[in-house]
GROMACS .gro file of C-alpha atoms in nm:
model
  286
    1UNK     CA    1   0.000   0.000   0.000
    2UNK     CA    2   0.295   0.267   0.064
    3UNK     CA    3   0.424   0.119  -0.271
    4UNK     CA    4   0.154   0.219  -0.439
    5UNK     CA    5   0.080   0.585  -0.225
    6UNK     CA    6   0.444   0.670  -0.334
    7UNK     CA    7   0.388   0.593  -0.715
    8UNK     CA    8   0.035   0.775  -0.696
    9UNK     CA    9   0.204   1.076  -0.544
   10UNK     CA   10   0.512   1.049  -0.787
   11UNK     CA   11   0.270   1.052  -1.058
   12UNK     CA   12   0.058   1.356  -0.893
   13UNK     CA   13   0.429   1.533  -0.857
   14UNK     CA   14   0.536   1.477  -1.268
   15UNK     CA   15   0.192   1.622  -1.415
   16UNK     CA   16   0.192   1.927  -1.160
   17UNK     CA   17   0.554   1.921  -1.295
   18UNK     CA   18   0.471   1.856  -1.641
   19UNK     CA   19   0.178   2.102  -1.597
   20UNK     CA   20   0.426   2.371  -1.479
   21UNK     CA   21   0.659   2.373  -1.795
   22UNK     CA   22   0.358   2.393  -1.981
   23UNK     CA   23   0.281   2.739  -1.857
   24UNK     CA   24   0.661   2.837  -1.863
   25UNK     CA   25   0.692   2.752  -2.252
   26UNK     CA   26   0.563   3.135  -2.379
   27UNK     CA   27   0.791   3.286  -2.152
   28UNK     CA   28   1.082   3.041  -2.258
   29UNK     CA   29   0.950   3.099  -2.625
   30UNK     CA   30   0.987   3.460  -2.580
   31UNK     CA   31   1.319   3.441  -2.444
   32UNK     CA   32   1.414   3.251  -2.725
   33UNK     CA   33   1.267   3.482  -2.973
   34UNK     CA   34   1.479   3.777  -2.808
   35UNK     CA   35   1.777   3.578  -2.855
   36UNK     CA   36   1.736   3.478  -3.178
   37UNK     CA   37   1.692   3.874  -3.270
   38UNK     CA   38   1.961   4.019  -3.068
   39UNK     CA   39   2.171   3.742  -3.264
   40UNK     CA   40   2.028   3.834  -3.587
   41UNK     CA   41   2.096   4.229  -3.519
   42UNK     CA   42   2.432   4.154  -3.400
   43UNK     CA   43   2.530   3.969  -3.721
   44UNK     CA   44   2.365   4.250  -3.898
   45UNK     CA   45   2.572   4.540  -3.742
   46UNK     CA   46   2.910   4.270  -3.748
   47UNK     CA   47   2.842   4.211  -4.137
   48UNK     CA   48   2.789   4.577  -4.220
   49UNK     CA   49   3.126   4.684  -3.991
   50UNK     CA   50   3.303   4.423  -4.200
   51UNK     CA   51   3.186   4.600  -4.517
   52UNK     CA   52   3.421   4.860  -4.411
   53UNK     CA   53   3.769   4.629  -4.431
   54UNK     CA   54   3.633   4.437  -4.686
   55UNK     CA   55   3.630   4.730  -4.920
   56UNK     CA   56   3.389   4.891  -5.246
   57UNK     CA   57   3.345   4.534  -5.397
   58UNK     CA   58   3.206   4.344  -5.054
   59UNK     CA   59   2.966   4.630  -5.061
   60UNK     CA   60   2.826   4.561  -5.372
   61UNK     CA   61   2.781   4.268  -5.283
   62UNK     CA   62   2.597   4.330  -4.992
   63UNK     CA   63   2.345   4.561  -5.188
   64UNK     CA   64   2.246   4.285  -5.377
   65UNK     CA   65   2.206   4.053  -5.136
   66UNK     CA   66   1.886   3.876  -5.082
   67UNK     CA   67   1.895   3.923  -4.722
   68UNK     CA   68   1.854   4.307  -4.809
   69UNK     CA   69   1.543   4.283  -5.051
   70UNK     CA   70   1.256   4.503  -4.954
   71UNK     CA   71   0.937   4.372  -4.903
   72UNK     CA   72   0.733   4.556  -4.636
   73UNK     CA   73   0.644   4.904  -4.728
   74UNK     CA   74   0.432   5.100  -4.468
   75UNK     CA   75   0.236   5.397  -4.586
   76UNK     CA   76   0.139   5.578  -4.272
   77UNK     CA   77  -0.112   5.855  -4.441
   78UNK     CA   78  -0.472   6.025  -4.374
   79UNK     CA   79  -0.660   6.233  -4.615
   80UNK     CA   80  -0.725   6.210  -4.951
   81UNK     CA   81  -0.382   6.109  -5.096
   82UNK     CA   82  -0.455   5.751  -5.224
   83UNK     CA   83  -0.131   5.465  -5.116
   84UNK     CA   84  -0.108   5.414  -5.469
   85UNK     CA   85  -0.035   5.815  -5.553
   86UNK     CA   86   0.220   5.823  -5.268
   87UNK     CA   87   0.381   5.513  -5.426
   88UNK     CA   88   0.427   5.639  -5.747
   89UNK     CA   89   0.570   5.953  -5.632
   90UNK     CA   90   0.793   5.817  -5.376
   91UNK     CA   91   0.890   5.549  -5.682
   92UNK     CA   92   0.945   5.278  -5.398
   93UNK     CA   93   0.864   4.898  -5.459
   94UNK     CA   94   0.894   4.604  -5.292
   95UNK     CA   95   1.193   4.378  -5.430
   96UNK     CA   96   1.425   4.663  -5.482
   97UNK     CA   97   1.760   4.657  -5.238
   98UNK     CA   98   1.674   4.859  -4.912
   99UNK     CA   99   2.000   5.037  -4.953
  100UNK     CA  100   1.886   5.171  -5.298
  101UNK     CA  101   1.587   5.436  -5.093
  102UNK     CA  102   1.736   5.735  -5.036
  103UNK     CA  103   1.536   5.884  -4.766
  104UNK     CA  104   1.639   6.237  -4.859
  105UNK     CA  105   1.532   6.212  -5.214
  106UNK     CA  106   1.185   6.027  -5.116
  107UNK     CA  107   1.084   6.296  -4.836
  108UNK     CA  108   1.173   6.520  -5.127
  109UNK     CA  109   0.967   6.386  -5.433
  110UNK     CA  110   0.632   6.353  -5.157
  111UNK     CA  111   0.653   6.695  -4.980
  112UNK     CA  112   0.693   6.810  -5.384
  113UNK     CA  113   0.274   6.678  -5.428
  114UNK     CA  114   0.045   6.969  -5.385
  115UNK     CA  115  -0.110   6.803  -5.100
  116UNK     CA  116   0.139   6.697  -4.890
  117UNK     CA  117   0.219   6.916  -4.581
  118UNK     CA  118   0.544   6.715  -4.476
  119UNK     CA  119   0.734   6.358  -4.543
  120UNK     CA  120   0.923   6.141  -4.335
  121UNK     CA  121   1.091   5.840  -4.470
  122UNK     CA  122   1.228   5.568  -4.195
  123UNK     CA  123   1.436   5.270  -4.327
  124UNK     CA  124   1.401   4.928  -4.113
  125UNK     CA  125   1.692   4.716  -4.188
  126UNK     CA  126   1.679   4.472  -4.302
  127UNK     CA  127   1.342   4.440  -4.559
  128UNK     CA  128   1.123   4.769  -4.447
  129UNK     CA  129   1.053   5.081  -4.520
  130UNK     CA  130   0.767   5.311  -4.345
  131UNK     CA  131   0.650   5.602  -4.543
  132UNK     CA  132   0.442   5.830  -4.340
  133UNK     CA  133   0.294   6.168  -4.484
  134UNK     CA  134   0.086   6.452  -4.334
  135UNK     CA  135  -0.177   6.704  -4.559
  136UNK     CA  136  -0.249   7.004  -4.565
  137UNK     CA  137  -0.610   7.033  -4.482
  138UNK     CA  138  -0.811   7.365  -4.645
  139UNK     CA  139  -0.965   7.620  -4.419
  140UNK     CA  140  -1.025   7.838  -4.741
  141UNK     CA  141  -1.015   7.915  -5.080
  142UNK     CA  142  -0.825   8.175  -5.265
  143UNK     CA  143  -0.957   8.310  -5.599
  144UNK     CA  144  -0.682   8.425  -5.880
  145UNK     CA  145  -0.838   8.560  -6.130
  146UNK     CA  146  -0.705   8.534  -6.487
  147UNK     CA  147  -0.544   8.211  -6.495
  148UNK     CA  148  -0.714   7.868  -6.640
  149UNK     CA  149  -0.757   7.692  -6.291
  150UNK     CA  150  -0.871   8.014  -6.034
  151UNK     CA  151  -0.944   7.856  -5.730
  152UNK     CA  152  -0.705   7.728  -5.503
  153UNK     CA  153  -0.740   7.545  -5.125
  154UNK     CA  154  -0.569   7.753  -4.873
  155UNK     CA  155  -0.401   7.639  -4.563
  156UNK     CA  156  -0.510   7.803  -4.205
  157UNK     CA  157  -0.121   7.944  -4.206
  158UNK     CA  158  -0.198   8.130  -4.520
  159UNK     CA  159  -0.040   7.885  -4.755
  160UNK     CA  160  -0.189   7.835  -5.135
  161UNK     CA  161  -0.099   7.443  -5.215
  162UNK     CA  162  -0.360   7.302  -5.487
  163UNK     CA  163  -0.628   7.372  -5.705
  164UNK     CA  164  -0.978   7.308  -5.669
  165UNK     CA  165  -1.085   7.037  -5.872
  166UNK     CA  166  -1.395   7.025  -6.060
  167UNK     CA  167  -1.567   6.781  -5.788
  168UNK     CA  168  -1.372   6.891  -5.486
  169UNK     CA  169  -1.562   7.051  -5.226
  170UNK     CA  170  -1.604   7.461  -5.196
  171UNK     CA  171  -1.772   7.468  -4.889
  172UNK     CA  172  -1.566   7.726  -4.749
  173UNK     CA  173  -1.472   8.078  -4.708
  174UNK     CA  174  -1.342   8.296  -5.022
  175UNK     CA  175  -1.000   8.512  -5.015
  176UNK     CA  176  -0.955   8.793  -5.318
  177UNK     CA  177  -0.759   9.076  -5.359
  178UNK     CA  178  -0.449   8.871  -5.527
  179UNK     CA  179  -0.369   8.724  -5.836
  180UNK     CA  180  -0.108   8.480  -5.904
  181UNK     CA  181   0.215   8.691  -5.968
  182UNK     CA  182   0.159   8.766  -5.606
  183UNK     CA  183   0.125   8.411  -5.457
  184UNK     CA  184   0.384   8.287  -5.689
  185UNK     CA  185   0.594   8.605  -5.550
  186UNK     CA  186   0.551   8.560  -5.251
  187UNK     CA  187   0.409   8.893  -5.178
  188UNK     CA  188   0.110   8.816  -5.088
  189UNK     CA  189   0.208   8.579  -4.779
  190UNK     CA  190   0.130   8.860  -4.565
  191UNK     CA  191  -0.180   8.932  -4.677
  192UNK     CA  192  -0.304   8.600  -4.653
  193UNK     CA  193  -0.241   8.502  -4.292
  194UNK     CA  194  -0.373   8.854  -4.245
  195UNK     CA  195  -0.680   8.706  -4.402
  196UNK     CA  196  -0.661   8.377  -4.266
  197UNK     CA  197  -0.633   8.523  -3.928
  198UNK     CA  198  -0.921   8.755  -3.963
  199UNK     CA  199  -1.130   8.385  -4.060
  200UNK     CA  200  -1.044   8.231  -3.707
  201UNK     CA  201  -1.133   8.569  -3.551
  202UNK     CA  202  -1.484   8.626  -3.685
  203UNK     CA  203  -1.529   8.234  -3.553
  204UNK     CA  204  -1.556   8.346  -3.228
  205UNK     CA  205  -1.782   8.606  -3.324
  206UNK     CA  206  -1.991   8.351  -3.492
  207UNK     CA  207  -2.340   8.347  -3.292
  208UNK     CA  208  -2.297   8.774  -3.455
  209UNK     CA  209  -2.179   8.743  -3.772
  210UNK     CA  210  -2.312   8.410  -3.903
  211UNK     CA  211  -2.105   8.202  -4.201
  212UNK     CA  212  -1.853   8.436  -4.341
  213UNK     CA  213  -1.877   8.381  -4.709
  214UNK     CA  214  -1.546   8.660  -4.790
  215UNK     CA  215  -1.289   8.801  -4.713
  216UNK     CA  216  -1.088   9.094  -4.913
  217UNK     CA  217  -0.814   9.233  -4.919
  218UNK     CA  218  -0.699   9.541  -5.074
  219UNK     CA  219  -0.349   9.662  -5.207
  220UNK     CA  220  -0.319   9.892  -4.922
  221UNK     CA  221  -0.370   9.574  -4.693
  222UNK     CA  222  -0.693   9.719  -4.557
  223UNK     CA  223  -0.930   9.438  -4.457
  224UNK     CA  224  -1.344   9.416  -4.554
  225UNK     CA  225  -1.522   9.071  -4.398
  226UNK     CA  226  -1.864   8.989  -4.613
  227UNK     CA  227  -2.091   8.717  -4.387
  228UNK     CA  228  -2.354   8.551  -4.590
  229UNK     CA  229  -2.623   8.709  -4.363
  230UNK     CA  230  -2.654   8.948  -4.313
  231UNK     CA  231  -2.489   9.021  -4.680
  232UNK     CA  232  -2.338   9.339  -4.596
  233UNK     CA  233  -1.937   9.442  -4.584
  234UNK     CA  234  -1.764   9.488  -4.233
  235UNK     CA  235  -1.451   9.705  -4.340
  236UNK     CA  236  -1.249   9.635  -4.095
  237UNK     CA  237  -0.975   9.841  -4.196
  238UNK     CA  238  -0.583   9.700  -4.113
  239UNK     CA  239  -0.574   9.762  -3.747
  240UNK     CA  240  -0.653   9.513  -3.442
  241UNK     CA  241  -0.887   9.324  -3.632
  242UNK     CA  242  -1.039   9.159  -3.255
  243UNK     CA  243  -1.122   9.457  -3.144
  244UNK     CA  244  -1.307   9.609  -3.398
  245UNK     CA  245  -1.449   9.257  -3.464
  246UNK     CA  246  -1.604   9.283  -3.134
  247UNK     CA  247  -1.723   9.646  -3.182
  248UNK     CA  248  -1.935   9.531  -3.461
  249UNK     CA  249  -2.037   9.200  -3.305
  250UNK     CA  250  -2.222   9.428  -3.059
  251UNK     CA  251  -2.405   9.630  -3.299
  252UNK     CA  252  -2.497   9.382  -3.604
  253UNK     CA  253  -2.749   9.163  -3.426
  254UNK     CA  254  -2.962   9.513  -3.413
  255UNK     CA  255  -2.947   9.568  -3.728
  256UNK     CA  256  -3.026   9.251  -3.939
  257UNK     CA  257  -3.400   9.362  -3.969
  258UNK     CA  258  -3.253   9.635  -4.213
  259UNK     CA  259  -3.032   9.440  -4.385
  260UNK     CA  260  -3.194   9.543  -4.737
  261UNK     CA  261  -3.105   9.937  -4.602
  262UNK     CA  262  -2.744   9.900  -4.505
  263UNK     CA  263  -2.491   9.976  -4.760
  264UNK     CA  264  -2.167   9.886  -4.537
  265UNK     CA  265  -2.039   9.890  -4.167
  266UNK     CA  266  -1.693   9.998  -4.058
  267UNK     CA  267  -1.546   9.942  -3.728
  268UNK     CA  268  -1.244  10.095  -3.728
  269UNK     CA  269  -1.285  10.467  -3.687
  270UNK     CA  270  -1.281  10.608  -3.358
  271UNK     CA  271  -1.390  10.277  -3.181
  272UNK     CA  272  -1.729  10.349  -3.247
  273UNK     CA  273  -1.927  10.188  -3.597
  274UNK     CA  274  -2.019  10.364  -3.871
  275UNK     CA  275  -2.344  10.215  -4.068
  276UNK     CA  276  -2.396  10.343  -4.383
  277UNK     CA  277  -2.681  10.332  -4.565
  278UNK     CA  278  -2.842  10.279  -4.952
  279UNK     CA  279  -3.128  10.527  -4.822
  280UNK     CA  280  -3.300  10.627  -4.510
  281UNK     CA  281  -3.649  10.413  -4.509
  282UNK     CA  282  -3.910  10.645  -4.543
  283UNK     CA  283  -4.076  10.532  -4.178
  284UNK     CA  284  -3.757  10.712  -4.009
  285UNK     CA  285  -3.912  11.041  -4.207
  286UNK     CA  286  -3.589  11.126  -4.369
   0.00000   0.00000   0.00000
């Protein structure tokens, strides 16, 4: 009977055991797996130091190797820029030699697309390459008269970067007073995150002024906000464009029953606002 106790318990003691390097196998797996890649990256920076004695024609060699071959490419993107445009631009492919992208000259060709705000390029030895790629994103659009395509998306820093397709969206606010000499210039830079500042002004203005469907601006720099409701120009004039902003926030809201009456506001004289009128209705008995 204690025979056969001590086998029971030596056979309770090898499956607990048994049991036991059962759950220890992921973390022995893992350990392995570390290994294995520390190995791997330590042959990797080993081979490429002996590049260096071996001279031009091991490296060559090494270019070409199979071990080198690209065939992960990460595009890391969001907007409208489709994988397969950024592809062709960046003129990466899988199957090509890692060593043969040159970052530099990839970041280059992709910040050179009219969408694309900014490139980075990360190589990821030894078959990958991540791509990743920011837009600009339009707060507004700038019309150029004169030339075949006169709309263009503008940034909220001021910065023209594409045309306006035939079915891209135009639900935004419109910036004139420039043509394309000027943007192309760069003399109008100014002038534009004048206007694009003046945008994210009225914003806060909003429950006032409504949508703003314009904004102008003159060759003297001299600012004049049109909402789409009331439809009547705010000249605004090239000072602190908050503060007379909030002047005429004040007043507006009065006024909107005689919107058909009102030829133009300005806010910039005197801190007061000046509302001009087409006529004086006949009911004030002008």
């Amino acid at each position: 009977m204690a025979r056969a106790r001590n086998t029971s318990r030596r056979s309770l003691v090898s499956r607990l055991k048994g049991r036991g390097n059962r759950r220890r196998r992921p973390e022995g797996a893992i350990r392995r797996h570390a290994w294995r890649g520390a190995v791997a990256a330590s042959s990797l920076a080993a081979l490429i130091a002996g590049v260096g004695w071996a001279g031009p024609s091991a490296w060559v060699a090494i270019r070409a190797h199979d071990y080198f071959v690209l065939r992960d490419i990460v595009v890391e993107r969001r907007g409208r820029m489709s994988e397969e445009a950024i592809l062709a631009a960046a003129r990466v492919r899988k199957g090509m030699s890692i060593w043969d992208v040159d970052a530099a000259r990839v970041e280059g060709a992709l910040e050179r697309l009219p969408w694309v705000r900014s490139a980075r390029v990360r190589r990821e030895l030894p078959r990958r390459v991540v791509l990743r790629v920011r837009e600009h994103r339009p707060a507004a659009i700038v019309h150029l008269p004169g030339v075949a395509q006169p709309l263009h998306y503008v940034s909220a820093s001021g910065r023209v970067f594409a045309p306006v397709g035939l079915h891209d969206g135009r639900d935004f606010p419109y910036v004139t007073g420039f043509d394309r000499d000027a943007v192309q210039s760069g003399t109008a830079a100014s002038g534009l995150r004048a206007a694009m500042l003046t945008l994210r002004t009225a914003a806060r203005y909003q429950d006032a002024l409504g949508t703003i469907s314009e904004v102008h601006v003159d060759a003297t720099g001299e600012l004049t906000l049109l909402p789409a409701r009331p439809a009547v120009p705010i000249l605004l004039g090239a000072g602190d464009v908050d503060a007379t902003l909030a002047r005429v926030a004040a007043v507006l809201p009065g006024w909107r029953e005689f919107e058909d009456t009102i030829h133009s506001l300005r806010g910039d004289v005197d801190g007061q606002v000046i509302v001009r009128l087409r006529a004086v209705p006949k009911e004030w008995g002008a």
